[in-house]
PDB file of C-alpha atoms in Angstrom:
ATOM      1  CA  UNK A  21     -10.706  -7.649 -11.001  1.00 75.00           C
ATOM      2  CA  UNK A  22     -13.709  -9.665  -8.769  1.00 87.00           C
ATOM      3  CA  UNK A  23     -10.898 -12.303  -7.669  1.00 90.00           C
ATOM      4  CA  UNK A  24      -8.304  -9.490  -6.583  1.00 93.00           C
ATOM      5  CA  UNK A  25     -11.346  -7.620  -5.100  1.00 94.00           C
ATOM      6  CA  UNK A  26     -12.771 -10.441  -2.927  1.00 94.00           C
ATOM      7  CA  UNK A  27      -8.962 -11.230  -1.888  1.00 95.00           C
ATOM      8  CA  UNK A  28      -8.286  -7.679  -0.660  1.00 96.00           C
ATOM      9  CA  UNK A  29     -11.631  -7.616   1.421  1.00 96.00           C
ATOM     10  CA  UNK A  30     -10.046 -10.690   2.814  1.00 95.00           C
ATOM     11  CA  UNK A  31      -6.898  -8.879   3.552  1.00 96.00           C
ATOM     12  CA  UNK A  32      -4.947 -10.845   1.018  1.00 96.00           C
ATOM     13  CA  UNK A  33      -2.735 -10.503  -1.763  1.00 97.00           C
ATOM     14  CA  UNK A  34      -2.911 -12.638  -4.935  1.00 95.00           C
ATOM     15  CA  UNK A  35      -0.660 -15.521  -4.320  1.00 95.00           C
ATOM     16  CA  UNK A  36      -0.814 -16.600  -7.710  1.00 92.00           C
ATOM     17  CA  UNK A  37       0.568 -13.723  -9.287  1.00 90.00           C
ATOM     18  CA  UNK A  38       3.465 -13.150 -11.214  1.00 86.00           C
ATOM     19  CA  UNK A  39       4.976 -10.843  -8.345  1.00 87.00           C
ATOM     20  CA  UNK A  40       4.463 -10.734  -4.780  1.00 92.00           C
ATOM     21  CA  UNK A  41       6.140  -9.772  -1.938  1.00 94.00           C
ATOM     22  CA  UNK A  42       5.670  -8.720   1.826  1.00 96.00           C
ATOM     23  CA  UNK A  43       7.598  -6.515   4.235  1.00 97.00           C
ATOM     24  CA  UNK A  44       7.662  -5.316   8.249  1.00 98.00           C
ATOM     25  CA  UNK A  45       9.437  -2.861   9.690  1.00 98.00           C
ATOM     26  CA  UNK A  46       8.895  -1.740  13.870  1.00 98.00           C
ATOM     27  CA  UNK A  47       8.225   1.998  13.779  1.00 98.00           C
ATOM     28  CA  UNK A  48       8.586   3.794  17.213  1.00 98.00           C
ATOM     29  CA  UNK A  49       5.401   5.665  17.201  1.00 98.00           C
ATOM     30  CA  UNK A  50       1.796   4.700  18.831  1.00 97.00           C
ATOM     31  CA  UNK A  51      -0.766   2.668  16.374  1.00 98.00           C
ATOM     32  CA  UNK A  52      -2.869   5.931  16.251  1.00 97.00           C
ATOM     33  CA  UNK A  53      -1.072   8.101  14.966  1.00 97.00           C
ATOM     34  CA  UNK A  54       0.963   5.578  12.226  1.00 98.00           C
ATOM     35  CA  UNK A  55      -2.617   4.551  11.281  1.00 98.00           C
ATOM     36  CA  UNK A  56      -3.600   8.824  10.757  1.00 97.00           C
ATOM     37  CA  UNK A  57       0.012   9.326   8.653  1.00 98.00           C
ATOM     38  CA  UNK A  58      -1.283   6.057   6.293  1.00 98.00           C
ATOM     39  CA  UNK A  59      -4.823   6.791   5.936  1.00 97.00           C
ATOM     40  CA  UNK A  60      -3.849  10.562   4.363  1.00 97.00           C
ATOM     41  CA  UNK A  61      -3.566   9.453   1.369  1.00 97.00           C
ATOM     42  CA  UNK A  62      -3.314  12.969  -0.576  1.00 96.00           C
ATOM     43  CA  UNK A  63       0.023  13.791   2.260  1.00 96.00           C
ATOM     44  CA  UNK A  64       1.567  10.561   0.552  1.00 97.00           C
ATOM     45  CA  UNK A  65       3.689  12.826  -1.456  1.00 97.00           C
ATOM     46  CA  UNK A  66       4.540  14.624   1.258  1.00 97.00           C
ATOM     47  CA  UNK A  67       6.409  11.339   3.003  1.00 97.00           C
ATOM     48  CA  UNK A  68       7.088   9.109   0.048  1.00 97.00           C
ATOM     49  CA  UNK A  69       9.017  10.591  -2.783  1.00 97.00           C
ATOM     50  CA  UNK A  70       8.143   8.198  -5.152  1.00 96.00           C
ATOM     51  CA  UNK A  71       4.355   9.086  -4.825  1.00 97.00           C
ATOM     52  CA  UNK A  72       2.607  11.996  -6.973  1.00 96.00           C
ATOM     53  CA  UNK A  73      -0.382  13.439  -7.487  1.00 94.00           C
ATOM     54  CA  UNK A  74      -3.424  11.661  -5.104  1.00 97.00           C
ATOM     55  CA  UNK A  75      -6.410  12.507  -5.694  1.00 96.00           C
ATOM     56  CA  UNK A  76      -9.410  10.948  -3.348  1.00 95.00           C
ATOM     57  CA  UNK A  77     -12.663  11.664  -2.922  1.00 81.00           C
ATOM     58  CA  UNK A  78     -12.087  12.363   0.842  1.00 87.00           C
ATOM     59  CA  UNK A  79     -11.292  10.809   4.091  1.00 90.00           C
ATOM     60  CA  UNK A  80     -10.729   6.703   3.242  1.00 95.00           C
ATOM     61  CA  UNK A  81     -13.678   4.285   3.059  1.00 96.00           C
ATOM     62  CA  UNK A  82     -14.791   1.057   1.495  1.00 96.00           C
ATOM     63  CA  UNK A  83     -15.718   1.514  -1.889  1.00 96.00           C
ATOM     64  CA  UNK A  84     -13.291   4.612  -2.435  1.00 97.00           C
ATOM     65  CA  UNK A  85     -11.673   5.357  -5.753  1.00 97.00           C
ATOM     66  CA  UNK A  86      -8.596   7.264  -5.767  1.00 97.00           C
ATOM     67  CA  UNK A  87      -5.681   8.059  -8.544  1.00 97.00           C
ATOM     68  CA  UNK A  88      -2.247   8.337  -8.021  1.00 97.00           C
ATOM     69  CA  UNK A  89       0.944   8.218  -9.280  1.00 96.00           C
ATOM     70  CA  UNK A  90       3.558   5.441  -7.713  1.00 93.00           C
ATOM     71  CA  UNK A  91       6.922   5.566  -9.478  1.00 89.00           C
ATOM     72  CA  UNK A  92       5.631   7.820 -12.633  1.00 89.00           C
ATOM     73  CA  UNK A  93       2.941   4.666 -13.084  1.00 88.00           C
ATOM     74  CA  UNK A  94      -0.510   6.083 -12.842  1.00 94.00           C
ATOM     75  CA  UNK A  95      -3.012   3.848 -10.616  1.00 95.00           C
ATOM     76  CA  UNK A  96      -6.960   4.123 -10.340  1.00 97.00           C
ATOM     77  CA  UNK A  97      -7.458   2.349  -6.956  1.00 97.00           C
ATOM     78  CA  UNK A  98     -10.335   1.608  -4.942  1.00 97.00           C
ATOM     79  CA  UNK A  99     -10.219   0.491  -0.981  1.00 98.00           C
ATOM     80  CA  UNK A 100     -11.541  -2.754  -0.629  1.00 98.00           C
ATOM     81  CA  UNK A 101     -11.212  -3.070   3.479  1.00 98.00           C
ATOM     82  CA  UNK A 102     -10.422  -0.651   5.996  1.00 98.00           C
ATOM     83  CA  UNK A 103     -10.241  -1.402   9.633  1.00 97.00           C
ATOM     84  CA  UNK A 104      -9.378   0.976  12.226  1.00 97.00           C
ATOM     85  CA  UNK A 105      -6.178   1.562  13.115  1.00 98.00           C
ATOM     86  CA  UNK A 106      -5.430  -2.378  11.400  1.00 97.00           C
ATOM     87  CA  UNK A 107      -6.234  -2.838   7.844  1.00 98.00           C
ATOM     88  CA  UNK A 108      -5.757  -0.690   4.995  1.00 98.00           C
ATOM     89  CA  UNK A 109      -5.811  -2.863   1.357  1.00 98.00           C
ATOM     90  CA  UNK A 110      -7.214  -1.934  -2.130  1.00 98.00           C
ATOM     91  CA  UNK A 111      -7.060  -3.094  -5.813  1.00 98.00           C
ATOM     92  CA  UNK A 112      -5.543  -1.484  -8.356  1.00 96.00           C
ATOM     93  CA  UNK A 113      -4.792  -0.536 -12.078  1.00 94.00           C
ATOM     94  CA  UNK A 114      -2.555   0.766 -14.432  1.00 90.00           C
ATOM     95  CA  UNK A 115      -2.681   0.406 -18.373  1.00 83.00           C
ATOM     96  CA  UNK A 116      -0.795  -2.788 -17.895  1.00 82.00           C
ATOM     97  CA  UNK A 117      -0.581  -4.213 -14.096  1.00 86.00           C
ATOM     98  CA  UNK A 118      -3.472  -4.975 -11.607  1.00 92.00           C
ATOM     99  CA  UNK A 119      -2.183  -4.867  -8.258  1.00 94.00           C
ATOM    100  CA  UNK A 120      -3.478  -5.294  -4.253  1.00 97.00           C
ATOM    101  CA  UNK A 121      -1.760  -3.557  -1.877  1.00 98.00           C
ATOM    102  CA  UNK A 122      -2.480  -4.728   2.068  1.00 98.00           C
ATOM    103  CA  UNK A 123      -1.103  -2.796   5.098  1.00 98.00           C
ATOM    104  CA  UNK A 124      -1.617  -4.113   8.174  1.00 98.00           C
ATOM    105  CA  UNK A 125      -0.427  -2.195  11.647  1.00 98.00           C
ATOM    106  CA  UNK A 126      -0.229  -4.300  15.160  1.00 98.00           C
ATOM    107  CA  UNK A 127       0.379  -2.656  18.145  1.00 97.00           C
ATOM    108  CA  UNK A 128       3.180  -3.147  20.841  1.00 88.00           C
ATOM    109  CA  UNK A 129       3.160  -0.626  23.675  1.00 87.00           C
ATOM    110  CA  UNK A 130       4.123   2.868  21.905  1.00 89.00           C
ATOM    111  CA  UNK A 131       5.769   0.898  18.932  1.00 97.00           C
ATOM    112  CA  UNK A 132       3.652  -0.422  15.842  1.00 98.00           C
ATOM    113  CA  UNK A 133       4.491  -3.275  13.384  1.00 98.00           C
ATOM    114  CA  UNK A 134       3.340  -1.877  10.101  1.00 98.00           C
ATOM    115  CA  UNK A 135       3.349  -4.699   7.442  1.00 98.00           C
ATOM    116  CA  UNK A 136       2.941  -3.532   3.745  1.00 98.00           C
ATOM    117  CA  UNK A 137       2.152  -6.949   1.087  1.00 97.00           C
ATOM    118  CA  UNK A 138       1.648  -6.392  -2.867  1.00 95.00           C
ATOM    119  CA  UNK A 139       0.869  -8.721  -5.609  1.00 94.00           C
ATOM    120  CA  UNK A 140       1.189  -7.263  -9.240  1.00 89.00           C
ATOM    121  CA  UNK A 141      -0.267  -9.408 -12.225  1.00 87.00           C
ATOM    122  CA  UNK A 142      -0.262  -8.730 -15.777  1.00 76.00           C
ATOM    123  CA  UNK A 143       1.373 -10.105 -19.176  1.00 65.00           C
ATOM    124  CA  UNK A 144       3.696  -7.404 -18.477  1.00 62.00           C
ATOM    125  CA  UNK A 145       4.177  -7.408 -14.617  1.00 56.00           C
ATOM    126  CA  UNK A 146       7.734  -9.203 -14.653  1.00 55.00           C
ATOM    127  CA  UNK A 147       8.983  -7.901 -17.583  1.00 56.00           C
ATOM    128  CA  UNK A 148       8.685  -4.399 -15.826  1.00 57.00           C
ATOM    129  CA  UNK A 149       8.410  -4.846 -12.227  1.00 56.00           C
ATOM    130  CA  UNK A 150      11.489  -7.305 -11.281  1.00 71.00           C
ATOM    131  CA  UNK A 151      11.249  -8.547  -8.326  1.00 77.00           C
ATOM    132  CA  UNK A 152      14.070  -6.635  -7.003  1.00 80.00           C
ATOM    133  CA  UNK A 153      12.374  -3.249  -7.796  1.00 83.00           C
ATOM    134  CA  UNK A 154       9.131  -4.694  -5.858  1.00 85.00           C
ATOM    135  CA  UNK A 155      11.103  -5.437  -2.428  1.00 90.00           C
ATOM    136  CA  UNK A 156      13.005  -2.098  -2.763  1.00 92.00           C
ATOM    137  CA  UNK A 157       9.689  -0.026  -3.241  1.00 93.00           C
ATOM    138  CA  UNK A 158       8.074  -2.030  -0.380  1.00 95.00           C
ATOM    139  CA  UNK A 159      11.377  -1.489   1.699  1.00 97.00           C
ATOM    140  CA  UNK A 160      11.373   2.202   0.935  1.00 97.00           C
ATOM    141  CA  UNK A 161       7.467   2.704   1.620  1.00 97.00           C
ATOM    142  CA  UNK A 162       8.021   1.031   4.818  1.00 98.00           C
ATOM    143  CA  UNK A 163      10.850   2.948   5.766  1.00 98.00           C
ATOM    144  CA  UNK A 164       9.296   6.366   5.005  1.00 98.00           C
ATOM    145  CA  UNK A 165       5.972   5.485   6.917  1.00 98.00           C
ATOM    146  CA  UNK A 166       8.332   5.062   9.854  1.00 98.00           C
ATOM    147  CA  UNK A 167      10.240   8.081   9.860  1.00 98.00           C
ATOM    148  CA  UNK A 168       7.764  10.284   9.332  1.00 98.00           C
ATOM    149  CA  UNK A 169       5.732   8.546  11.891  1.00 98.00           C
ATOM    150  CA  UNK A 170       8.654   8.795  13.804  1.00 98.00           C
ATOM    151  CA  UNK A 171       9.719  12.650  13.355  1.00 94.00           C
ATOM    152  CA  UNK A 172       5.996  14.012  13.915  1.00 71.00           C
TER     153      UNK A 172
END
């Protein structure tokens, strides 16, 4: 986990792992408040349907640990880098998949590109996680981030 660790306080998904893939999507909403609908994490649920159960130790910071449930997969996460209102990335594991998950938001007037990159690695990661399934969940996360950002 140091290599995927180090990478994600770079910013950086694994691009040596088994599956990776990247995503943008323009949502029609100021930085500041896309960047306040990412960074509460226990509201995921509330946006994403695919999310359950977050539980964090409070409002997000390096070093945090949280646990959550993506796709009925349980994850115990930890933020590696957070930047405000620019970079949000942290490591993660399952029983059988360590992961890094990097969002990155760029302003543009009252829109925001929101970027969302993953890199899953395991024995098991392609057997599992197809590469289809990866871009749809990264499509989907993206599109709910924007129309809640959007609707609020």
């Amino acid at each position: 986990m140091k290599k995927l660790e180090t990478l994600a306080k770079e910013g950086k998904i694994n691009e040596n792992a088994s599956i990776k893939d990247g995503h943008s999507i323009i949502i029609n909403a100021p930085i500041n408040k896309v960047w306040g609908v990412l960074t509460d994490l226990e509201k995921w649920p509330n946006w994403n349907p695919v999310i359950k159960n977050v539980s964090t130790g409070g409002k997000p910071e390096k070093g945090m640990n949280f646990k959550w449930t993506f796709d009925g997969t349980k994850y115990s996460s930890q933020i590696q880098a957070i930047k405000e209102p620019e970079t949000l990335a942290w490591t993660g594991k399952s029983s059988w998949i360590k992961s890094i998950h990097v969002w990155q938001l760029e302003s543009d007037d009252n829109q925001t590109i929101a970027s969302l990159s993953t890199s899953l690695q395991s024995t098991f990661a392609v057997l599992v996680n197809k590469h289809q399934k990866v871009y749809n969940d990264l499509i989907g996360w993206l599109e709910c981030l924007k129309n809640t950002a959007e609707s609020n």
